[in-house]
Short mmCIF file of C-alpha atoms in Angstrom, two decimals:
data_model
loop_
_atom_site.label_atom_id
_atom_site.label_comp_id
_atom_site.label_asym_id
_atom_site.label_seq_id
_atom_site.Cartn_x
_atom_site.Cartn_y
_atom_site.Cartn_z
CA MET A 7 -56.12 128.08 91.12
CA ALA A 8 -53.23 125.00 89.63
CA LYS A 9 -50.76 126.47 87.35
CA ILE A 10 -49.70 124.84 84.06
CA SER A 11 -46.72 126.08 84.98
CA SER A 12 -44.48 124.29 81.82
CA TYR A 13 -47.18 125.78 79.61
CA ALA A 14 -45.93 129.32 80.35
CA LEU A 15 -43.00 131.73 79.22
CA VAL A 16 -40.66 129.63 81.13
CA ALA A 17 -37.70 131.24 79.17
CA TYR A 18 -39.13 134.30 81.02
CA LEU A 19 -39.89 133.23 84.39
CA ALA A 20 -38.28 133.45 87.46
CA SER A 21 -35.83 130.22 88.99
CA GLY A 22 -35.86 131.15 92.41
CA ALA A 23 -32.25 131.19 92.87
CA THR A 24 -32.06 129.53 95.79
CA LEU A 25 -34.00 126.73 98.33
CA THR A 26 -35.79 128.59 101.10
CA SER A 27 -37.36 128.48 104.80
CA ALA A 28 -40.00 127.01 105.64
CA ASP A 29 -41.14 130.46 106.31
CA CYS A 30 -40.66 131.45 102.16
CA THR A 31 -42.79 128.67 101.02
CA GLY A 32 -46.03 127.76 100.37
CA ASP A 33 -48.40 130.89 99.20
CA ILE A 34 -46.32 133.24 99.87
CA SER A 35 -48.27 136.84 98.94
CA THR A 36 -51.63 137.25 98.32
CA PHE A 37 -53.04 140.25 97.17
CA SER A 38 -55.95 142.15 94.54
CA GLY A 39 -56.01 144.31 92.17
CA GLU A 40 -53.26 144.98 89.94
CA CYS A 41 -50.30 143.02 89.52
CA THR A 42 -47.41 144.79 91.69
CA TYR A 43 -44.11 144.21 93.36
CA GLU A 44 -45.11 147.11 95.88
CA LYS A 45 -48.23 144.67 97.13
CA PHE A 46 -46.31 141.27 96.23
CA THR A 47 -44.16 142.66 98.88
CA ASN A 48 -46.26 144.70 100.88
CA SER A 49 -48.23 141.17 101.22
CA LEU A 50 -45.41 138.76 101.63
CA LYS A 51 -45.83 135.93 104.48
CA THR A 52 -45.00 136.86 107.46
CA GLY A 53 -41.18 135.77 108.31
CA CYS A 54 -40.67 135.44 104.47
CA THR A 55 -38.21 138.30 102.88
CA VAL A 56 -37.33 139.60 99.74
CA ALA A 57 -34.53 138.45 100.25
CA GLU A 58 -34.36 135.31 100.61
CA LEU A 59 -36.26 134.91 97.61
CA TYR A 60 -34.33 136.61 95.83
CA PRO A 61 -30.61 137.23 97.11
CA ASN A 62 -29.72 138.03 93.87
CA GLY A 63 -30.91 141.39 93.99
CA ASP A 64 -33.30 140.81 91.87
CA ALA A 65 -36.26 140.84 92.76
CA GLU A 66 -38.38 143.45 91.35
CA ALA A 67 -37.71 142.33 87.94
CA GLN A 68 -38.62 139.19 88.68
CA VAL A 69 -42.21 139.46 90.34
CA GLU A 70 -42.60 142.03 87.38
CA THR A 71 -42.30 139.82 84.78
CA LEU A 72 -44.10 137.05 87.30
CA CYS A 73 -47.20 139.97 86.94
CA ARG A 74 -47.32 139.51 83.01
CA TYR A 75 -45.97 135.94 82.21
CA ASP A 76 -47.70 134.63 84.53
CA ALA A 77 -49.76 135.81 86.94
CA PRO A 78 -52.80 135.67 83.96
CA VAL A 79 -53.40 132.38 82.86
CA GLN A 80 -51.30 132.09 79.46
CA PHE A 81 -53.00 131.98 76.72
CA VAL A 82 -51.38 129.05 75.41
CA GLU A 83 -52.74 127.04 78.46
CA ILE A 84 -56.12 126.68 76.96
CA MET A 85 -55.05 123.90 74.37
CA GLY A 86 -51.55 123.22 75.68
CA THR A 87 -49.34 124.35 72.70
CA TYR A 88 -48.36 127.25 70.49
CA GLN A 89 -49.15 125.53 67.31
CA ARG A 90 -52.24 124.27 68.41
CA ASP A 91 -53.09 128.02 68.80
CA ARG A 92 -51.13 128.94 65.98
CA ARG A 93 -53.17 126.72 63.32
CA TYR A 94 -56.66 127.87 65.14
CA PHE A 95 -55.99 131.17 64.65
CA ALA A 96 -55.14 130.56 61.15
CA GLY A 97 -58.22 128.66 60.80
CA GLY A 98 -56.62 125.19 60.22
CA GLY A 99 -55.52 122.24 62.83
CA PRO A 100 -56.34 119.61 64.65
CA LEU A 101 -59.68 121.49 66.53
CA VAL A 102 -60.57 122.79 63.04
CA ASP A 103 -60.30 119.94 60.84
CA GLY A 104 -58.32 117.00 62.36
CA GLY A 105 -61.73 115.27 61.95
CA ASN A 106 -62.59 113.96 65.46
CA TYR A 107 -63.91 117.34 66.78
CA THR A 108 -65.15 115.55 70.01
CA HIS A 109 -61.95 114.10 71.07
CA GLU A 110 -60.11 117.04 70.47
CA SER A 111 -62.71 119.65 71.84
CA ALA A 112 -62.29 117.79 74.93
CA ARG A 113 -59.80 119.99 76.52
CA LEU A 114 -61.35 123.04 75.78
CA GLU A 115 -64.49 121.98 77.34
CA ARG A 116 -62.39 121.72 80.42
CA PHE A 117 -60.64 124.72 80.30
CA GLU A 118 -64.20 126.31 79.84
CA GLU A 119 -65.83 124.22 82.59
CA ASN A 120 -63.07 125.16 85.29
CA MET A 121 -61.86 127.92 84.29
CA GLY A 122 -62.73 130.02 80.85
CA SER A 123 -64.68 132.69 83.39
CA LYS A 124 -63.07 132.51 87.04
CA ALA A 125 -59.60 133.44 85.96
CA LEU A 126 -57.86 136.78 83.61
CA ILE A 127 -56.59 135.83 80.57
CA GLY A 128 -53.34 136.61 79.44
CA PHE A 129 -53.61 138.05 75.12
CA PRO A 130 -52.02 135.41 72.99
CA GLU A 131 -47.82 135.22 73.40
CA TYR A 132 -44.91 133.09 72.81
CA ALA A 133 -41.31 131.88 73.55
CA ALA A 134 -41.33 131.07 69.80
CA ARG A 135 -42.74 134.03 68.38
CA MET A 136 -40.74 136.51 70.70
CA LYS A 137 -37.05 136.38 68.40
CA TYR A 138 -38.93 136.11 65.77
CA ASN A 139 -40.93 139.19 66.68
CA LYS A 140 -37.61 140.70 67.33
CA ASP A 141 -35.80 139.95 64.51
CA ASN A 142 -38.25 141.28 61.69
CA GLY A 143 -39.10 144.26 63.57
CA ARG A 144 -42.10 144.05 64.66
CA LEU A 145 -41.46 146.52 67.64
CA ALA A 146 -40.14 144.18 70.20
CA THR A 147 -36.98 144.12 71.99
CA GLU A 148 -33.93 142.73 74.26
CA ASP A 149 -35.35 144.75 76.97
CA ASN A 150 -39.73 145.11 75.86
CA PRO A 151 -39.90 141.84 74.09
CA ASN A 152 -42.86 140.72 72.84
CA GLY A 153 -44.07 137.22 71.26
CA TYR A 154 -47.51 137.82 69.82
CA PRO A 155 -48.80 135.51 66.95
CA ALA A 156 -48.72 136.49 63.29
CA ASN A 157 -51.80 138.86 62.76
CA MET A 158 -51.76 139.93 66.44
CA ASN A 159 -49.04 141.97 66.89
CA LEU A 160 -51.01 144.37 68.95
CA PHE A 161 -47.18 146.83 69.10
CA ALA A 162 -46.67 146.99 65.21
CA SER A 163 -50.41 145.26 63.71
CA CYS A 164 -54.22 146.54 65.79
CA GLN A 165 -53.42 150.35 65.56
CA LEU A 166 -57.65 150.10 65.42
CA ASN A 167 -57.95 148.34 68.13
CA THR A 168 -59.85 146.11 67.46
CA VAL A 169 -59.97 141.82 66.71
CA MET A 170 -61.86 139.79 64.69
CA CYS A 171 -63.40 136.03 64.43
CA CYS A 172 -64.85 135.25 61.47
CA PHE A 173 -66.04 131.00 61.16
CA THR A 174 -68.21 129.44 58.18
CA ASP A 175 -69.36 126.05 59.54
CA ASP A 176 -71.51 126.21 62.47
CA SER A 177 -71.81 122.27 62.09
CA ASN A 178 -70.78 121.67 64.65
CA GLY A 179 -73.39 122.98 67.19
CA ASP A 180 -77.63 124.33 66.69
CA GLY A 181 -75.77 127.21 64.40
CA PHE A 182 -75.76 130.23 63.63
CA ASP A 183 -79.69 131.44 63.63
CA ALA A 184 -80.89 129.36 65.92
CA ASN A 185 -77.76 130.64 68.15
CA GLY A 186 -79.37 134.12 67.52
CA ASP A 187 -76.24 135.40 66.00
CA ASP A 188 -76.08 137.83 62.59
CA THR A 189 -74.45 136.81 59.24
CA THR A 190 -72.26 138.92 56.84
CA ASP A 191 -71.77 139.64 53.80
CA VAL A 192 -67.85 138.75 52.81
CA CYS A 193 -66.86 141.09 49.84
CA ARG A 194 -63.12 140.64 49.80
CA HIS A 195 -59.48 140.26 51.14
CA ASP A 196 -56.31 141.12 50.20
CA LEU A 197 -53.67 138.55 50.51
CA GLN A 198 -50.87 140.31 51.76
CA ASP A 199 -52.82 141.43 54.47
CA SER A 200 -52.45 138.00 56.49
CA PRO A 201 -49.32 136.00 54.82
CA GLN A 202 -48.54 134.53 57.55
CA SER A 203 -51.76 132.69 57.80
CA ASN A 204 -52.14 131.72 53.72
CA HIS A 205 -48.42 132.05 53.28
CA ILE A 206 -49.24 134.42 50.05
CA LYS A 207 -47.39 137.01 49.40
CA ARG A 208 -48.85 139.30 47.58
CA GLY A 209 -52.56 138.62 45.75
CA TRP A 210 -56.67 139.41 46.80
CA SER A 211 -59.94 137.50 46.34
CA VAL A 212 -63.01 138.47 46.58
CA PHE A 213 -66.56 136.92 47.08
CA PRO A 214 -69.32 138.84 45.05
CA GLY A 215 -72.49 137.36 45.05
CA ALA A 216 -74.08 135.11 47.83
CA GLU A 217 -71.28 132.30 49.56
CA THR A 218 -71.49 130.38 52.82
CA PRO A 219 -72.92 131.84 55.29
CA THR A 220 -70.35 133.94 57.91
CA HIS A 221 -70.04 134.91 61.55
CA CYS A 222 -67.67 137.65 62.19
CA ARG A 223 -67.46 138.74 65.71
CA GLY A 224 -65.16 141.09 67.76
CA PHE A 225 -64.29 143.71 70.29
CA THR A 226 -63.07 147.14 70.20
CA TRP A 227 -60.93 149.20 73.40
CA LYS A 228 -59.99 152.62 74.17
CA ASP A 229 -56.31 152.96 74.85
CA GLY A 230 -55.74 152.27 78.38
CA GLU A 231 -58.38 149.47 79.17
CA GLU A 232 -56.47 146.33 77.75
CA GLU A 233 -56.85 144.33 81.20
CA LEU A 234 -58.63 141.63 79.71
CA LEU A 235 -58.51 141.24 76.02
CA GLY A 236 -57.09 137.76 76.60
CA ASN A 237 -60.54 137.02 77.97
CA MET A 238 -61.80 138.59 74.47
CA MET A 239 -59.95 136.80 72.88
CA TYR A 240 -60.91 134.12 74.30
CA ASP A 241 -64.58 134.61 74.26
CA ILE A 242 -64.65 135.65 70.44
CA SER A 243 -62.57 132.24 69.77
CA TYR A 244 -62.09 129.45 71.32
CA ARG A 245 -65.21 129.83 73.49
CA THR A 246 -67.61 131.03 70.49
CA THR A 247 -66.10 127.33 69.14
CA ILE A 248 -66.87 124.80 72.51
CA ASN A 249 -70.23 126.85 73.12
CA LYS A 250 -71.72 127.22 69.57
CA GLY A 251 -69.65 125.07 67.96
CA TYR A 252 -68.84 127.53 65.18
CA LEU A 253 -65.23 126.57 63.10
CA GLU A 254 -63.21 127.63 59.80
CA GLY A 255 -62.73 130.57 58.51
CA ILE A 256 -62.71 132.77 55.47
CA PRO A 257 -60.89 130.91 52.22
CA GLY A 258 -57.42 132.76 52.24
CA ALA A 259 -57.75 134.44 55.19
CA PRO A 260 -56.97 133.88 59.09
CA MET A 261 -60.15 132.42 60.94
CA CYS A 262 -58.76 135.26 63.82
CA GLY A 263 -56.97 138.88 64.05
CA CYS A 264 -57.05 142.04 64.12
CA VAL A 265 -58.45 143.78 61.85
CA GLU A 266 -56.53 145.05 59.57
CA HIS A 267 -55.45 141.52 58.61
CA MET A 268 -58.92 140.44 58.25
CA PRO A 269 -61.09 140.31 55.39
CA THR A 270 -63.98 142.83 54.84
CA VAL A 271 -67.14 142.42 55.54
CA GLU A 272 -70.24 143.75 55.78
CA THR A 273 -70.94 143.10 59.85
CA ALA A 274 -69.78 141.79 62.98
CA GLN A 275 -70.85 141.40 66.13
CA CYS A 276 -69.71 143.20 69.61
CA ARG A 277 -68.35 140.59 72.54
CA THR A 278 -66.48 142.88 75.59
CA ALA A 279 -66.23 140.94 78.78
CA THR A 280 -66.32 142.66 82.38
CA LYS A 281 -65.37 141.86 86.08
CA THR A 282 -66.79 141.66 89.42
CA GLY A 283 -64.67 143.02 91.91
CA ASP A 284 -60.54 143.21 92.28
CA ILE A 285 -58.88 139.79 90.49
CA GLN A 286 -57.14 137.96 93.60
CA PHE A 287 -53.45 137.13 93.06
CA THR A 288 -51.11 134.60 95.08
CA PHE A 289 -47.45 134.11 94.39
CA THR A 290 -46.43 130.03 95.43
CA ASN A 291 -42.67 129.58 96.31
CA ASP A 292 -42.28 125.53 95.51
CA GLY A 293 -38.90 126.16 97.50
CA VAL A 294 -37.04 125.82 94.34
CA LYS A 295 -38.93 128.55 92.05
CA VAL A 296 -41.84 130.86 91.91
CA SER A 297 -44.71 131.01 90.52
CA ALA A 298 -48.42 133.03 90.11
CA SER A 299 -51.33 132.91 90.10
CA ASN A 300 -54.89 134.33 89.48
CA THR A 301 -58.68 133.88 90.50
CA ALA A 302 -61.60 136.40 89.53
CA ASP A 303 -64.53 136.39 88.35
CA ILE A 304 -65.37 137.38 84.71
CA THR A 305 -68.86 138.14 82.58
CA TYR A 306 -68.80 137.64 78.46
CA LYS A 307 -71.73 139.57 77.39
CA ASP A 308 -72.53 141.60 73.91
CA CYS A 309 -71.51 145.24 73.96
CA ASP A 310 -73.54 148.34 74.88
CA ASN A 311 -73.75 148.82 70.85
CA ARG A 312 -74.40 144.69 69.32
CA ASP A 313 -72.26 146.13 66.45
CA LEU A 314 -68.43 146.07 65.79
CA LYS A 315 -67.91 149.36 63.27
CA GLY A 316 -71.14 151.36 66.22
CA GLN A 317 -69.35 150.66 68.96
CA PHE A 318 -65.99 151.46 67.12
CA VAL A 319 -67.40 154.44 66.29
CA ALA A 320 -68.06 155.37 69.54
CA ASN A 321 -65.32 154.64 71.07
CA ASN A 322 -63.71 157.18 69.03
CA GLN A 323 -66.28 160.17 68.53
CA GLY A 324 -64.17 163.05 66.57
CA ASP A 325 -61.83 160.48 65.25
CA GLU A 326 -62.17 160.76 61.52
CA THR A 327 -59.11 159.03 60.11
CA LYS A 328 -59.14 156.20 62.64
CA ILE A 329 -62.99 155.65 62.13
CA ALA A 330 -62.27 155.96 58.06
CA ALA A 331 -59.78 152.70 58.54
CA MET A 332 -62.53 150.85 59.98
CA ASP A 333 -65.28 152.12 57.22
CA ASP A 334 -62.40 150.22 54.23
CA ARG A 335 -62.91 146.57 56.99
CA LEU A 336 -66.85 146.85 57.64
CA VAL A 337 -68.95 148.35 54.93
CA GLY A 338 -72.29 147.91 57.01
CA ASP A 339 -75.24 146.07 55.77
CA ALA A 340 -75.77 145.75 51.27
CA GLY A 341 -72.44 147.20 51.50
CA CYS A 342 -70.51 145.13 49.64
CA GLU A 343 -71.44 146.07 46.18
CA ASP A 344 -70.46 148.92 46.57
CA ASP A 345 -67.23 148.27 48.03
CA LEU A 346 -66.49 145.41 45.49
CA THR A 347 -66.83 148.17 42.56
CA GLU A 348 -65.02 150.55 44.17
CA TYR A 349 -61.86 148.09 44.71
CA LEU A 350 -61.88 146.47 41.85
CA ASN A 351 -62.56 149.52 39.29
CA GLY A 352 -59.87 152.07 41.98
CA GLU A 353 -57.36 149.19 42.28
CA GLN A 354 -56.81 146.31 40.36
CA PHE A 355 -58.67 148.15 36.66
CA LEU A 356 -59.18 151.14 35.85
CA GLN A 357 -56.14 153.19 36.25
CA GLU A 358 -57.85 156.82 37.13
CA HIS A 359 -53.49 158.12 37.61
CA LYS A 360 -50.86 158.26 35.74
CA HIS A 361 -47.36 155.93 36.81
CA PRO A 362 -44.69 157.97 37.84
CA THR A 363 -42.62 155.95 35.22
CA LYS A 364 -44.57 153.96 33.23
CA TYR A 365 -46.56 154.66 29.77
CA VAL A 366 -44.42 158.27 29.71
CA ASP A 367 -45.18 159.73 26.78
CA PRO A 368 -41.97 160.78 24.71
CA GLU A 369 -43.22 164.41 23.02
CA PRO A 370 -43.42 164.15 19.51
CA ASP A 371 -41.37 167.44 18.36
CA ALA A 372 -38.44 166.07 19.63
CA TRP A 373 -38.92 162.07 19.53
CA GLU A 374 -39.07 159.75 16.31
CA LEU A 375 -40.88 156.37 17.10
CA VAL A 376 -38.34 154.00 15.10
CA VAL A 377 -40.18 150.85 16.20
CA GLY A 378 -41.58 149.51 19.71
CA GLU A 379 -42.94 146.27 20.80
CA GLY A 380 -45.89 145.40 23.36
CA THR A 381 -48.78 148.62 24.19
CA ARG A 382 -46.30 150.66 21.76
CA PHE A 383 -46.41 148.15 18.56
CA PHE A 384 -44.66 149.12 16.40
CA PRO A 385 -42.79 146.75 13.98
CA SER A 386 -40.31 147.37 11.56
CA SER A 387 -41.10 147.46 7.68
CA GLU A 388 -37.78 146.69 6.70
CA ALA A 389 -35.38 143.23 7.25
CA GLN A 390 -33.16 143.08 10.04
CA VAL A 391 -29.96 144.30 8.40
CA GLU A 392 -32.04 147.14 6.64
CA GLU A 393 -33.76 148.39 9.91
CA ASP A 394 -30.23 148.04 11.82
CA ALA A 395 -28.66 150.23 8.75
CA SER A 396 -31.82 153.38 9.09
CA PHE A 397 -31.66 152.55 12.28
CA ARG A 398 -27.09 153.46 12.14
CA GLN A 399 -28.54 156.25 9.85
CA LEU A 400 -30.76 158.26 12.21
CA ILE A 401 -27.87 157.89 15.59
CA ASP A 402 -25.39 159.79 12.56
CA ALA A 403 -28.02 162.33 11.50
CA GLY A 404 -26.13 165.60 11.99
CA CYS A 405 -26.84 166.13 15.34
CA GLU A 406 -25.04 169.05 17.13
CA ASP A 407 -24.06 169.63 20.90
CA SER A 408 -24.50 172.82 22.65
CA ASP A 409 -21.37 174.32 20.97
CA GLY A 410 -22.21 173.90 17.54
CA ASN A 411 -20.15 170.84 16.52
CA ASP A 412 -21.06 166.80 15.33
CA ARG A 413 -22.44 164.38 17.26
CA HIS A 414 -23.80 161.32 17.74
CA CYS A 415 -28.03 162.14 18.01
CA ILE A 416 -29.97 160.93 21.76
CA ILE A 417 -31.45 157.65 21.61
CA ARG A 418 -34.17 156.84 23.98
CA ARG A 419 -34.93 153.71 25.14
CA VAL A 420 -38.77 153.81 27.10
CA CYS A 421 -39.45 150.17 28.54
CA ASP A 422 -43.16 150.46 30.21
CA SER A 423 -42.60 146.66 31.24
CA CYS A 424 -39.11 146.72 33.23
CA THR A 425 -39.30 145.92 36.95
CA SER A 426 -35.98 147.77 37.33
CA GLU A 427 -37.14 151.76 36.91
CA PRO A 428 -33.83 153.03 36.14
CA HIS A 429 -34.36 150.96 33.31
CA ARG A 430 -38.05 152.36 32.31
CA ASP A 431 -36.84 155.88 30.37
CA ILE A 432 -33.60 155.75 29.76
CA TYR A 433 -31.60 158.12 27.68
CA TYR A 434 -28.22 156.64 25.31
CA LYS A 435 -25.53 159.10 23.70
CA ARG A 436 -22.64 157.85 21.58
CA LEU A 437 -19.97 158.75 22.69
CA THR A 438 -17.40 157.12 20.31
CA ALA A 439 -17.86 155.54 16.98
CA LEU A 440 -20.72 153.06 16.53
CA PRO A 441 -19.65 149.44 16.28
CA PRO A 442 -19.86 147.30 12.75
CA PRO A 443 -22.94 145.76 11.60
CA SER A 444 -23.74 142.72 12.34
CA THR A 445 -22.58 141.82 8.71
CA GLU A 446 -18.56 142.32 9.51
CA SER A 447 -16.95 140.87 11.82
CA GLY A 448 -17.15 140.60 15.35
CA GLY A 449 -20.57 143.31 14.71
CA VAL A 450 -23.58 143.63 16.24
CA ASN A 451 -27.40 144.79 15.56
CA LEU A 452 -27.22 147.86 17.04
CA LEU A 453 -31.37 147.98 16.68
CA ARG A 454 -31.66 144.04 18.34
CA LEU A 455 -29.34 144.69 20.95
CA PHE A 456 -31.05 148.37 22.41
CA MET A 457 -34.58 145.89 21.46
CA SER A 458 -33.99 142.48 23.06
CA TYR A 459 -30.49 142.09 25.00
CA TRP A 460 -30.21 145.29 26.82
#
């Protein structure tokens, strides 16, 4: 199988330090099963040695890197650039809204015909994302880098082992109904779940009543079943687009992503991929560098349980925590109405619990309300000069400390709307004489200071 090496994660590929002899050029190692350093060395071409290929002594690390990043078809090879993939997953880009679907899909059609079912495809990773993920705490390090794209970081934000794509436009093919693909009601989306796609820090969208027909499909896996994740990702995304013409995502949400980043919907179709026989890996040396490729026999089909949530539950029997988390993402047939009622009442409109630092109720026996604004509206009945004088009298109302000595009375300032938590409830005791009133030179209106200029 031909390998377009310039599209791979070139920053991490083996470079082949020196020119090699004829015995170490061409196809130098071919084997089946798992891609490992041991299988690579055991299958080396007669007359070719590891020392000749890697005179710097880093053969094992180089081969392991090739196995991870070069032997599988890199996802970026399908359409050619990281930016095309990034924009497609977000629900845009030339293929989705470029205006010439036939032209933009030609490359994808060639890939599907020649390689879609004939090779192991790697899950999307990109050199452009490796530094970003490390710098932004997405569980990537120098020793263990990952280049997962937004909304698909298998290490940092895909704990439910489930990925989903949702499409709202079937106009480039026969349509959802003609293809036998069920549509689903869309309930809601927390915009902060996918800020790298919608560029919104926080907020939410709800979709009550009827909306554009939407088809969602995804895949789910058990730990240890990661070998064909890239093929399954290809199947529910680009392969669905080229074979069925499905495009466009749900407004405000990515078109594809780990289910934690996707909208809450009622149902989704479950897809999977299987292989016939072992995957064959071939390592080739062109005299300058070593590259790797693979051939495989891949079949794409519906899961044993065609419903994505049903398959997820079957995969996670007994794990009530994970199942409850999925219940918040896939709510079942006719589940949107109840889900929206609970979401809007419980999460947005009705506060069913008391906030620990907002809307506190000062004890009426200990505190006298002097003046208030907003939710504590209590206007003064006096003009500013007179109200300040009354306020000062309350401060000098003969309070005593624990030793019986005179002191200024304590002022309690409550601010429910303050964004800074320490400013929401303040106790103020004056240790020195009060400043002169505003009617005197250099004086202040003490009450207005507390209410408006604190």
